[in-house]
C-alpha positions as a printed Julia matrix, in Angstrom:
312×3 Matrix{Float64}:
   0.0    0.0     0.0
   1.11   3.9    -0.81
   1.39   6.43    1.62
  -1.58   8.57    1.41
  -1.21  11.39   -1.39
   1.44   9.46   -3.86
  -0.51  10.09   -6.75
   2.48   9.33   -8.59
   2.24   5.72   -7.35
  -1.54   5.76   -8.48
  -0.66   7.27  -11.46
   1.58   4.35  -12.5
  -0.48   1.79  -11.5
  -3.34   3.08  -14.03
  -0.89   3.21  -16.6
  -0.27  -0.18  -15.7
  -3.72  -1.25  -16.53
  -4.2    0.16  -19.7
  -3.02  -3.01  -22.05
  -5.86  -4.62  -22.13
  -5.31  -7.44  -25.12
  -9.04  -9.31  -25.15
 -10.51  -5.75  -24.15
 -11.95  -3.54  -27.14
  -8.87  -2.45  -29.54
  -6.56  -3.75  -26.84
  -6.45  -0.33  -24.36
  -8.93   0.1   -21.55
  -7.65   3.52  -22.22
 -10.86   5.22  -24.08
 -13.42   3.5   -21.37
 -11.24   5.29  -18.41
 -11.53   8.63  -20.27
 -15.55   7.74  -20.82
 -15.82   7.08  -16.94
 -14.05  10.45  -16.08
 -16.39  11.99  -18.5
 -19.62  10.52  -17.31
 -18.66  10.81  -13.37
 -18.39  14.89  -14.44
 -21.03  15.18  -16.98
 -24.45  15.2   -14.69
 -23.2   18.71  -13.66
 -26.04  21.48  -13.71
 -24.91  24.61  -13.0
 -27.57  26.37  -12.29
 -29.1   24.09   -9.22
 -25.28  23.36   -8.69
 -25.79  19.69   -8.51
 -23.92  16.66   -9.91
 -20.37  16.77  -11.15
 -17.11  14.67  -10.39
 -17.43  14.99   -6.28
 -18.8   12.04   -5.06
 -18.38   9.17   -7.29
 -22.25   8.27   -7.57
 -21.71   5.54   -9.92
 -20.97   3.43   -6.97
 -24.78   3.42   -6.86
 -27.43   2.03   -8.76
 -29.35   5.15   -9.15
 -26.49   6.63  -11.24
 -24.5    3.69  -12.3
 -27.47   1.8   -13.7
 -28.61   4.97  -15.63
 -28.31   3.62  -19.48
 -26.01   6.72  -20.45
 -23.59   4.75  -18.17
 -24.03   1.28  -19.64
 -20.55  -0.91  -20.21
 -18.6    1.78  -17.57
 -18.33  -1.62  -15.25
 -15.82  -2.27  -17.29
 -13.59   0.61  -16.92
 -14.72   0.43  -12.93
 -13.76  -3.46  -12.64
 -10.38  -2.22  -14.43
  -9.8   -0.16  -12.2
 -10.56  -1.94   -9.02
  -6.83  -3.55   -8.8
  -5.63   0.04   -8.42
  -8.02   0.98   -5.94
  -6.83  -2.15   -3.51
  -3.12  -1.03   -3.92
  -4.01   2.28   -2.69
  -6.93   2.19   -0.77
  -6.69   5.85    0.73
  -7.74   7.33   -2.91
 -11.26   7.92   -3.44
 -13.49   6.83   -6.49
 -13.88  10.04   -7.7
 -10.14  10.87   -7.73
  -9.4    7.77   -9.16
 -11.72   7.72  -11.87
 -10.85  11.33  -13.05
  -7.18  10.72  -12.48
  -7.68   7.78  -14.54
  -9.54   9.53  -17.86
  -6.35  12.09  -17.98
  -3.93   9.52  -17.48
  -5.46   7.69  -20.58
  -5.02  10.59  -22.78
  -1.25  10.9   -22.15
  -0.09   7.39  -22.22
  -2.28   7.12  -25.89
  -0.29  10.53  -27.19
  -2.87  13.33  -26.22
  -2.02  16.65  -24.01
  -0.97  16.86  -20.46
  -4.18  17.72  -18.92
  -4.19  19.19  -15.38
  -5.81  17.45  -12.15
  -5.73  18.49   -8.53
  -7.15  15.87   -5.87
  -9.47  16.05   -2.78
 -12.52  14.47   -4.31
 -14.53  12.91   -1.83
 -16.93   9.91   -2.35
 -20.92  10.02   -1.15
 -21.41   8.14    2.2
 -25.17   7.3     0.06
 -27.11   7.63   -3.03
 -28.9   10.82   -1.47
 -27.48  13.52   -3.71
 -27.16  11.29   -6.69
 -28.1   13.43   -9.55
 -31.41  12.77  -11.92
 -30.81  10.64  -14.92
 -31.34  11.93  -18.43
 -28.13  14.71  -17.93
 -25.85  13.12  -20.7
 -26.28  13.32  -23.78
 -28.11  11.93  -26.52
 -25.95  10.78  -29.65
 -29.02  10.21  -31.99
 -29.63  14.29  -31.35
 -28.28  17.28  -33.28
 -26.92  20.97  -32.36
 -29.49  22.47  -30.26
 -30.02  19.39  -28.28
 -25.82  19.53  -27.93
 -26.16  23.16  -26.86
 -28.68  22.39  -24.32
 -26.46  19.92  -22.51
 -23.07  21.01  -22.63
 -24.54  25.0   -21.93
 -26.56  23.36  -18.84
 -22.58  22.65  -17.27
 -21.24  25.63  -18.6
 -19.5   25.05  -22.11
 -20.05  27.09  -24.97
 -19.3   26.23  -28.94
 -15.79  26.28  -28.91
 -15.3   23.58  -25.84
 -18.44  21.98  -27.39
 -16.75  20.34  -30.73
 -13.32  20.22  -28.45
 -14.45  18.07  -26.08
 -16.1   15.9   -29.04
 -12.1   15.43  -30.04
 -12.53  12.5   -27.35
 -13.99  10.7   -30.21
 -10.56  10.17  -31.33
 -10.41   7.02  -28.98
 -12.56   4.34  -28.31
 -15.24   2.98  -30.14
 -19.49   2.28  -29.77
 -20.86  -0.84  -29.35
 -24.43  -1.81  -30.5
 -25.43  -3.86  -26.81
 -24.19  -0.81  -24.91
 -25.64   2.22  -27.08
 -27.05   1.1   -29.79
 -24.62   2.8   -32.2
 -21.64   0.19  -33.76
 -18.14   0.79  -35.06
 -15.15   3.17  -34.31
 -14.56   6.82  -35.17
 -11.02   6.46  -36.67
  -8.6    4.17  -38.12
  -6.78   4.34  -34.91
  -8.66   4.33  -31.83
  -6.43   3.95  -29.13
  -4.16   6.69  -30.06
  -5.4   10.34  -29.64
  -4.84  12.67  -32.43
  -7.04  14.97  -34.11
  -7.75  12.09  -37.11
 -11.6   12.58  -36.03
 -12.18  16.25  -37.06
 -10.45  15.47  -40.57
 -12.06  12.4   -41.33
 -15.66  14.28  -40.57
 -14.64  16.83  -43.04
 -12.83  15.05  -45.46
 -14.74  11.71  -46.08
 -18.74  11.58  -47.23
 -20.9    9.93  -44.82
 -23.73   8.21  -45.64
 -26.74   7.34  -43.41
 -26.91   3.42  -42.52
 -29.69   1.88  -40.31
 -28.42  -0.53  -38.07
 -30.68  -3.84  -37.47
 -31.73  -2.25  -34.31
 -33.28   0.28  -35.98
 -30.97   3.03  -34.44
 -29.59   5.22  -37.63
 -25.67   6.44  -37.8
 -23.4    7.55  -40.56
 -20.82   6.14  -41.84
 -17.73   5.64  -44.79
 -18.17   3.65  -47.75
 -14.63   3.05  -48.6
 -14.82   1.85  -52.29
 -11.38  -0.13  -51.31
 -12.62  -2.02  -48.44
 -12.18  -5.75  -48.35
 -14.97  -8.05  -47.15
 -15.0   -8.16  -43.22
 -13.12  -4.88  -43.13
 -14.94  -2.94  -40.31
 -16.52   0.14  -41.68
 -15.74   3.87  -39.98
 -18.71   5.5   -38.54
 -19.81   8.78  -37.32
 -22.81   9.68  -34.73
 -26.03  12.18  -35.6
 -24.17  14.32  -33.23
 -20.48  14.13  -34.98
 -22.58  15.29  -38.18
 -24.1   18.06  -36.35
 -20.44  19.73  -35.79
 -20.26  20.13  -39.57
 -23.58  21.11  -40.69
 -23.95  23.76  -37.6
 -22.08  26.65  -38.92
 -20.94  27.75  -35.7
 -19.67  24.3   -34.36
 -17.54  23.82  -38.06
 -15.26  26.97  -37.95
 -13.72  25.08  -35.02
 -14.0   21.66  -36.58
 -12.19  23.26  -39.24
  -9.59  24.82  -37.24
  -8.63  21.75  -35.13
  -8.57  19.58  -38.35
  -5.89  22.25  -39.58
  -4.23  22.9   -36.0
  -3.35  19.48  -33.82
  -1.38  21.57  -31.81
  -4.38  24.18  -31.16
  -6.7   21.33  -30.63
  -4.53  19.5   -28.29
  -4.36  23.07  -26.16
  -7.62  23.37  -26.18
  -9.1   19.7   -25.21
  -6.38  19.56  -21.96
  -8.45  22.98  -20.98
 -11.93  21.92  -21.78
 -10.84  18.35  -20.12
  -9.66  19.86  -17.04
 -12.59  22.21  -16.91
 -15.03  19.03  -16.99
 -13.44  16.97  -14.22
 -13.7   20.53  -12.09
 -17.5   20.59  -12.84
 -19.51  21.05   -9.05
 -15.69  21.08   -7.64
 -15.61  24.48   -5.0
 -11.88  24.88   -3.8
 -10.24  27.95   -1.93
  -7.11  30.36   -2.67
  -5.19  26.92   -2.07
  -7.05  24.02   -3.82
  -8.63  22.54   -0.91
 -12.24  21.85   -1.55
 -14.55  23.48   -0.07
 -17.76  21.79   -0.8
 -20.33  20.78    1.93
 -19.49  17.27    1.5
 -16.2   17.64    1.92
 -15.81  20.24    5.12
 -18.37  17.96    6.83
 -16.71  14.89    6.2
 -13.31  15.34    5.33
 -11.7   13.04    2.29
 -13.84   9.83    2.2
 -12.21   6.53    0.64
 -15.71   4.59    0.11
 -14.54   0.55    0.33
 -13.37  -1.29   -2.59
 -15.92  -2.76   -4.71
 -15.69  -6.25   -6.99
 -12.91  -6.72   -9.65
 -15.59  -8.16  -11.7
 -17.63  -5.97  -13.46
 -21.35  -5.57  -12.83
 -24.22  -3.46  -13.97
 -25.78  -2.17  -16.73
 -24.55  -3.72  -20.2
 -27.41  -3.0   -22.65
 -28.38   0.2   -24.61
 -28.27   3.54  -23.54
 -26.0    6.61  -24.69
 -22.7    4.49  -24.17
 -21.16   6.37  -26.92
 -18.57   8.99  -26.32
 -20.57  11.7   -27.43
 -23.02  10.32  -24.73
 -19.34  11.16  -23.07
 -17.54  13.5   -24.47
């Protein structure tokens, strides 16, 4: 076990998880970066409820929410960590966990600061329905991402998560990956939306996406797809000047998804002049480690808005 506060230690022992051979494209690396996005997305900033304090997904009433279906996976991977360091809470951990992923698969250094505490119940577990819907377009994007506080600009940025990672049809309905190669972050996603026609395809669930017809695929090769809400980034003329931009500047894009990253684990996050949180939680009862959970993963596998864009 670590001496409390070596989040270096932590830190290498989620990069030590990330290989994950008979897991997706062999990285648990996009689900961590999922789970950091979905334990931060319920935030509502005008009741000033939800966000990354807490770690409701320990619960039923948030974990079993179908926006959060298949993040048992990136839990369960996670649990080995938490037993090796036992002092960290859940909602450090899982936050630590999504930046971690984007450095070890070649994105920006994104900033974290600790003191998350975890719920001692399921009391001030935030309403479902907060995440997004992928089968949506702009307005319904504006309406989610404005509720925590983003505006255009960190809008499409934060979609740049949908460089990693793929969707799976029993989780949310949608099927296939956004790039060529989805465990390594780049900004491939904003030029292949631009660049490449996509063409509507109903799945056999009934659930329609877009994706590539690549005249030069071989039989079994696994088509590239895009959600309703990618499109939406390029037919909205105020979300495609900064699609354009990031497809033309990695560099700018890279700058701009550490901010918007670091801004999302923040969300509902109160600290003082010196980074100690201040929320109520926290001042009332201090930096709490809930108790390890199972290695193996449980809860919610089937359809809801498991995509990334139900994420990021």
């Amino acid at each position: 076990m670590s001496t409390p506060g070596d989040y270096d230690a932590v830190r290498r022992d989620i990069v030590a998880q990330l290989k994950k051979p008979d897991y997706d494209d062999g990285s648990a690396g996009p689900v961590f970066v999922r789970l950091a996005w979905h334990s931060a997305g319920t935030y509502d900033a005008e009741s000033d409820t939800g966000g990354s304090n807490g770690a409701g997904m320990r619960y039923e009433a948030e974990g079993g929410d179908p926006a959060n279906a298949g993040l048992q996976h990136g839990r369960a991977f996670l649990e080995p960590v938490k037993e090796k360091h036992p002092w960290i809470t859940y909602a450090d951990l899982w936050t630590l966990a999504g930046v971690v992923a984007i450095k070890e698969l070649g994105g920006p250094e994104v900033a974290w600061k600790p003191g998350r505490t975890d719920l001692v119940d399921d009391s001030k577990v935030p309403p479902r329905g907060r995440l997004p819907d992928a089968a949506q377009g702009a307005e319904h994007l504006r309406f989610i991402f404005n509720r925590m506080g983003f505006n255009d600009q960190e809008i499409v940025a934060l979609a740049g998560g949908h460089n990693m990672g793929r969707c799976h049809m029993d989780r949310s309905g949608f099927h296939g990956p956004w790039v060529n190669n989805p465990t390594r972050f780049s900004n491939q996603f904003y030029n292949l939306l631009l660049k490449l026609e996509w063409t509507p395809k109903t799945l056999e669930n009934g659930i329609q996406q877009f994706v590539y017809v690549d005249p030069d695929a071989e039989e079994g090769d696994e088509q590239l797809m895009m959600l309703p809400t990618d499109v939406a980034l390029i037919t909205d003329p105020k979300f495609r000047v900064w699609v354009e931009r990031y497809a033309q500047d990695k560099e700018l894009f890279f700058d701009h998804f550490a901010k918007v990253f670091a801004k999302l684990i923040e969300l509902g996050i109160q600290r003082d002049a010196t980074g100690v949180i201040i929320n109520s939680d926290n001042v009332k009862g201090g930096y709490v480690s809930a108790p390890k959970k199972s290695n193996t993963p449980t809860g919610l596998s089937q359809r809801g808005g498991g995509c990334p864009m139900a994420r990021l």
